[in-house]
């Protein structure tokens, strides 16, 4: 929540661009990112068609990591969180964290509910 | 579009609308985590088929294949990813409207209309895929009310689809403005906000594609 | 253009509608102060309605085997009482203060999105009417304020009653969310120069935390409600037990929202008390940073305790233990607040105005509710307490003894700023004591009836169960509360007309909102103040004094000062109305839904495409 | 001001007094108190409660005292305008009052977690198994080990561990017997368990049970009774329940008087409390041979033996377990009728009753929607603890259940009675008071 007071002071540099820093990446970065995303996607789908891999213990973690990776890349570069005011980072990661924890907790609770006291 | 408080003093120097959209996106995280969690909680709890990844034969002997169609969905996923690329290019084009365009490449990259069109069309294509998917599921006997899987699947992906639809409408509105008076650096923020929303819808799909379609 | 501190010339066109003219002025206003006052009046009305429902409840339970109302009516009464008090009374009462105060406390001319602000109010009003009207036709929701499935599914509640509840809450959620985004942006982005986060008044801080609770908690209940809505209208199976649905899904989703919600209800009151106590102790708030952090901590922890409402459902020992401990943890930051408030008064110059009394009342009574809360937090112990009147006692001590007391403190304290007149201290004193005594008479005995085995939500009980006396006392207390509230209502309206003139800073308070005239001019601050301390009027430097001097001048119009103010507009109200019509379609005819949607889209576009305010030259 | 704050103190004192009083009085007048645990489970909870109450009270007293002290000590003296010291905080103090609560909480958390795992451990082998099935708005109880099915009444042998298996037939309910154990929700599509051991020292006693999860219109009327009895009495009760319906004879269950008078409800000549209906041998009953004669009947003696032990709930000390709910206004039953059990059985067989109720031994009565009535006559209450089981109440109940119990699924049977759910008056197929009196006689005779 609390972002650094340094920023809170300086007034609008450029009201129109919302004072956001102009040095966004350009085409050169964007197409590379696109390629990476595509490659990862192909990798995921490819993995899906290897029965032995699907059966193996690494399958699920791998897919989760891969999609997590895509998630981060898009957020960092296409949503240029990497270059923007760190306030935005706080506004996004805070809720994202709570959301993730809540989701995990829910799955845990519904997975756990078979273990109950008493017989059966 | 109007610029609320844009030319007033702001503490951070940032435009209020951009702060608002990020807060909105944060809130959307909770929305989609609830939907996704529900889908996962109900996974494998349906009493009757059809099922996402397993085949099923109904008591009256009708046979159902695993219902999810990975190739099609992979394609639509790719389409949505590409729409994000188009979106960032559209934003860049708007921001650099006034920069001189020397090469033909510059002109192509510099055309906000082209890239906005691209984004909207790719988004529409994605929706097309989804419409196809939904109808074929219904034909194969999976509806909202067939089983827990049907309910949670259609609601989750439907919510995402609704977000994409809203995004497409938003983009078309921007295009309308672009045609009426042209979008320039002054509008960069409006486009930026639309873009943030669009990319977020994209990352949500990235997660859905993995946990719903690929992981069995 | 970076700052409007110095008057900048603007187009001379007068504002299309004079904001202070008549009913139309109120319908089209986008002024945060007037919207705040709209919230205040509406919410107080709903508070009275919810209270009257409670009084009928108490009359029915006054003695054993009461036959005042039917079982069906009783179930509608407690459902609507809870729903009304939580969603239509306390949250909007807080919203009234968010609207009125936040911009004044941070030195802004308005909120970040004035028209969105108006929209939030109208959605609230129409949604509130939508969900309240059915009770007069005995068609009100009857599933309890947390509407557990499967009871609330079509199979077990075929009637239209629950439909009102599902749709109504859905509508109200839109209002809260819209407002939350607005205030988050406002607080982050519209603070006057020098108003750093760690100089913000405590009320604004607590509101800030609350807005985050809203944007994170409401999406979850939105989803839960969408499931129920789809189940009831479109045949999905989310809660259909016949299809193998798990009833605990609703419970978890609801309480993931529900517990943060209770902090949404209390933190604004905490904030108000943190404004009142320092003023009437003539001392700055004790341990300001700790107060901030504890507020944030309460908010964050609030997301990790929801299952303490489900200790009886059989989650298993591990989950029970985890949620028990996380719940207990919240007692620590809350305790810090209590102690810091006492420390604030320590060595102070206490002036016992009505506002002060209510603030102290909160500290005294909330503690009781908090402690019973900790008693629930021990799952085995809670197995005896849950769903009995002991719980009812707990949450009325925190809600009435906490939220309501704090809000009353706020009303007495800010009434002068809102109206320019003082409330009658004499009546205020009577109101406080009657309220304080009656409140305890009503709710303290519930601890006993609960631990002596009286379940909640029962429309009747046998004699000879040992509950009669306690219920009688509770009912008498409730009747006294009606009197107390009536006195308040009287005081409010009398003072509105006859109260003595207040002046800019009647209490000798220290924060920014007291540097400007009462009632506040539409532009709030003639010049954006420059803030150099937490209590500009107490500890301020020259800079503070200077802007205070300019801002306290009365009678200037925005035109004279060259301050740009947004146009008044009716569009947000139309969008809100259209949205509610759209929802009404669900329970009448789909045609209405499409009509509403159409109007909404059109109105929305014309809203977004029309300029907020006159353009600069 | 000063006066005001004396007043304030008084109120505070008032509550402490009230508290003391109430706690002291807990003995006796408070049949559902949680302060007098009667099982090891309830006792372990009570231990926690005492700890919580103690610590809670300490915190409460300290906070309120500090508050009151500050209020008196630092209130502004008239025309004293000195500004007080402008302290902004004190790290040491604030750390202290962060730590103290933390320490207190440790003393709560540890026993809490211990108790959680104790009370949720697996039940010891050889426990008495009881299946609890929640219905809107009554309780079905099954003793799988004895294949007994009954409703709204549980018999427990004192000192024997009992393990309840909780499931629901419709919505969520919650199972609570305050003095014996905490609650456990009865959740649809889930199976919950709760077990405890009623103190072996308990003499025959009865406990009120409640549904404590809001479950619809008659949530308030979803009560039950738990009888803790000596093991040998339990055996006898089991023996009795295991018999098919011990149908006696032409029981002239005499006229249920118009409307029972509360609370000692109008018991017709049959004497509602323990109606001693004469029971000639079942064989003499017309058509009785159409179903298995009840177990050993002495020469023309009564079937009392076969009925087995039933709890003497009519004894004055158990008054609190005797429902005295208000009767719907205007529900009347004509005086002076004499019910005939034999005719009643036929009437019963021709009505909707059989579609919902089981009476073992009555081949026609096989419905499973409603409570099992096999030993109906041996029960102390009807309507899930709503009314005493006397001919008078039973007659009214059959005549218009839905008036007696809001939302009940059992239709209104009485001719010309208004059915509040169907919103119309029963005409064709409705029972007249004589038929009802007969059915009453029949049911009452099912010991
Ligand atoms: C304003 C709203 C509000 C607030 C602030 C709270 C605060 C707390 N609540 Fe409450 N609660 C409700 C509103 C609220 N609650 C409602 C409405 C319900 C019922 C919902 C329903 O079923 O209808 C409920 C129900 C409820 C339950 C579920 C009971 C059940 O249904 O079985 C529980 C269980 O743990 C609980 C716990 C707590 C705790 C631990 C706190 C803590 O935050 C309290 C912390 C404060 C203190 C402890 C006092 C001050 C501290 C000190 C003086 C320090 C020293 C103290 C100690 C060391 C003990 N609450
Ligand atoms: C902030 C929330 C809030 C507030 C303020 C109150 C206030 C009161 N509540 Fe409420 N209550 C809840 C929130 C609240 N309640 C909730 C969430 C539930 C759970 C619902 C559920 O189980 O689903 C509940 C349930 C509940 C029950 C349990 C019902 C049951 O379980 O069967 C009872 C019973 O006594 C009760 C009583 C009261 C009383 C007597 C008041 C009194 O304080 C009310 C005092 C009266 C008034 C303030 C209005 C009357 C004033 C006037 C008429 C003035 C005259 C008018 C003019 C001059 C214009 N409440
Ligand atoms: Cu069953 Cu309440
Ligand atoms: Cu809670």
Tab-separated table of C-alpha atoms and ligand atoms in Angstrom, chain C residues 44-59 61 74-75 77-87 89-91 143-147 265 387-389 392-393 395-396 398-401 403-404 407-408 435 438-439 442-443 446 454-460 471 474-475 477-490 493, chain D residues 214 219, ligand 2:
chain	number	residue	atom	x	y	z
C	44	UNK	CA	-30.207	6.670	8.316
C	45	UNK	CA	-33.612	5.863	6.834
C	46	UNK	CA	-32.562	2.287	6.188
C	47	UNK	CA	-31.117	2.146	9.700
C	48	UNK	CA	-34.528	3.029	11.049
C	49	UNK	CA	-36.197	0.403	8.859
C	50	UNK	CA	-33.693	-2.250	9.900
C	51	UNK	CA	-34.158	-1.174	13.493
C	52	UNK	CA	-37.927	-1.411	13.299
C	53	UNK	CA	-37.555	-4.922	11.902
C	54	UNK	CA	-35.394	-5.680	14.921
C	55	UNK	CA	-38.021	-4.259	17.237
C	56	UNK	CA	-40.656	-6.578	15.775
C	57	UNK	CA	-38.218	-9.440	16.263
C	58	UNK	CA	-37.795	-8.455	19.886
C	59	UNK	CA	-41.545	-8.119	20.362
C	61	UNK	CA	-39.364	-13.011	21.360
C	74	UNK	CA	-40.149	-13.802	11.297
C	75	UNK	CA	-37.654	-15.454	8.984
C	77	UNK	CA	-37.636	-10.109	9.386
C	78	UNK	CA	-34.301	-11.352	10.682
C	79	UNK	CA	-32.995	-11.897	7.179
C	80	UNK	CA	-33.882	-8.371	6.150
C	81	UNK	CA	-32.786	-6.928	9.480
C	82	UNK	CA	-29.320	-8.349	9.030
C	83	UNK	CA	-29.112	-7.546	5.347
C	84	UNK	CA	-30.450	-4.030	5.854
C	85	UNK	CA	-28.173	-3.160	8.742
C	86	UNK	CA	-25.040	-4.499	7.083
C	87	UNK	CA	-25.500	-3.462	3.449
C	89	UNK	CA	-27.206	1.061	6.935
C	90	UNK	CA	-23.645	0.722	8.184
C	91	UNK	CA	-21.719	0.448	4.913
C	143	UNK	CA	-32.671	-17.298	3.862
C	144	UNK	CA	-30.738	-15.481	6.569
C	145	UNK	CA	-28.245	-12.731	5.858
C	146	UNK	CA	-25.652	-15.275	4.721
C	147	UNK	CA	-28.138	-17.262	2.640
C	265	UNK	CA	-17.995	-2.326	8.876
C	387	UNK	CA	-25.578	-20.324	16.210
C	388	UNK	CA	-26.765	-19.355	19.671
C	389	UNK	CA	-27.622	-15.942	21.070
C	392	UNK	CA	-25.850	-12.575	18.462
C	393	UNK	CA	-24.510	-10.819	21.548
C	395	UNK	CA	-21.821	-9.229	16.849
C	396	UNK	CA	-24.179	-6.664	18.249
C	398	UNK	CA	-19.066	-5.068	17.784
C	399	UNK	CA	-21.627	-3.764	15.309
C	400	UNK	CA	-23.853	-1.627	17.491
C	401	UNK	CA	-21.354	-0.997	20.286
C	403	UNK	CA	-19.716	0.615	14.267
C	404	UNK	CA	-22.910	2.411	15.268
C	407	UNK	CA	-20.735	6.521	13.466
C	408	UNK	CA	-22.863	8.430	15.975
C	435	UNK	CA	-28.503	4.488	23.965
C	438	UNK	CA	-30.501	0.394	26.450
C	439	UNK	CA	-27.846	-1.125	24.235
C	442	UNK	CA	-30.647	-5.396	24.937
C	443	UNK	CA	-27.535	-7.310	24.115
C	446	UNK	CA	-28.041	-12.448	25.061
C	454	UNK	CA	-31.021	-20.606	23.141
C	455	UNK	CA	-30.405	-21.088	19.407
C	456	UNK	CA	-30.545	-18.055	17.134
C	457	UNK	CA	-33.018	-17.573	14.312
C	458	UNK	CA	-35.893	-19.225	16.129
C	459	UNK	CA	-39.253	-17.481	15.815
C	460	UNK	CA	-40.526	-19.100	18.987
C	471	UNK	CA	-35.446	-12.299	26.465
C	474	UNK	CA	-33.533	-7.763	25.785
C	475	UNK	CA	-36.898	-6.717	24.431
C	477	UNK	CA	-33.826	-2.701	25.970
C	478	UNK	CA	-34.827	-2.737	22.321
C	479	UNK	CA	-37.895	-0.612	23.024
C	480	UNK	CA	-35.680	1.885	24.850
C	481	UNK	CA	-33.396	1.938	21.825
C	482	UNK	CA	-36.302	3.048	19.718
C	483	UNK	CA	-36.777	5.970	22.086
C	484	UNK	CA	-33.065	6.774	22.015
C	485	UNK	CA	-32.966	6.714	18.247
C	486	UNK	CA	-36.089	8.814	18.052
C	487	UNK	CA	-34.416	11.444	20.246
C	488	UNK	CA	-31.445	11.415	17.911
C	489	UNK	CA	-33.644	11.814	14.851
C	490	UNK	CA	-35.418	14.731	16.532
C	493	UNK	CA	-33.656	17.721	12.328
D	214	UNK	CA	-31.310	-22.256	10.134
D	219	UNK	CA	-36.267	-24.398	12.087
E	2	LIG	C1	-24.951	-3.123	12.232
E	2	LIG	C2	-25.730	-4.115	12.312
E	2	LIG	C3	-26.867	-4.314	13.277
E	2	LIG	C4	-27.514	-3.451	14.115
E	2	LIG	C5	-27.272	-1.978	14.338
E	2	LIG	C6	-28.509	-4.235	14.784
E	2	LIG	C7	-29.391	-3.706	15.718
E	2	LIG	C8	-30.264	-4.485	16.423
E	2	LIG	N1	-30.446	-5.851	16.318
E	2	LIG	FE1	-29.558	-7.065	14.990
E	2	LIG	N2	-28.651	-8.281	13.705
E	2	LIG	C9	-27.664	-7.958	12.817
E	2	LIG	C10	-27.073	-6.723	12.704
E	2	LIG	C11	-27.473	-5.605	13.433
E	2	LIG	N3	-28.464	-5.540	14.360
E	2	LIG	C12	-27.290	-9.086	12.004
E	2	LIG	C13	-26.231	-9.113	10.908
E	2	LIG	C14	-28.088	-10.145	12.427
E	2	LIG	C15	-28.093	-11.578	11.906
E	2	LIG	C16	-29.248	-11.774	10.993
E	2	LIG	C17	-29.333	-13.209	10.610
E	2	LIG	O1	-29.292	-14.081	11.512
E	2	LIG	O2	-29.410	-13.497	9.398
E	2	LIG	C18	-28.916	-9.604	13.499
E	2	LIG	C19	-29.820	-10.368	14.184
E	2	LIG	C20	-30.525	-9.892	15.282
E	2	LIG	C21	-31.263	-10.734	16.147
E	2	LIG	C22	-31.347	-12.259	16.087
E	2	LIG	C23	-32.511	-12.708	15.304
E	2	LIG	C24	-32.526	-14.194	15.298
E	2	LIG	O3	-31.436	-14.800	15.248
E	2	LIG	O4	-33.612	-14.784	15.364
E	2	LIG	C25	-31.841	-9.926	17.079
E	2	LIG	C26	-32.719	-10.406	18.171
E	2	LIG	O5	-32.929	-9.769	19.115
E	2	LIG	C27	-31.437	-8.581	16.778
E	2	LIG	C28	-31.823	-7.461	17.499
E	2	LIG	C29	-31.368	-6.195	17.234
E	2	LIG	C30	-31.828	-5.027	17.971
E	2	LIG	C31	-32.854	-5.015	19.068
E	2	LIG	C32	-31.143	-3.969	17.444
E	2	LIG	C33	-31.297	-2.518	17.902
E	2	LIG	O6	-30.045	-1.912	18.038
E	2	LIG	C34	-32.151	-1.743	16.926
E	2	LIG	C35	-32.531	-0.427	17.556
E	2	LIG	C36	-33.678	0.204	16.801
E	2	LIG	C37	-33.489	1.209	15.951
E	2	LIG	C38	-32.183	1.848	15.889
E	2	LIG	C39	-34.551	1.680	14.994
E	2	LIG	C40	-35.799	2.122	15.680
E	2	LIG	C41	-35.797	3.599	15.823
E	2	LIG	C42	-36.911	4.289	15.527
E	2	LIG	C43	-38.130	3.585	15.050
E	2	LIG	C44	-36.922	5.764	15.710
E	2	LIG	C45	-38.256	6.341	15.523
E	2	LIG	C46	-38.422	6.773	14.114
E	2	LIG	C47	-38.567	8.069	13.746
E	2	LIG	C48	-38.700	9.134	14.757
E	2	LIG	C49	-38.572	8.435	12.292
E	2	LIG	N4	-30.632	-8.593	15.680
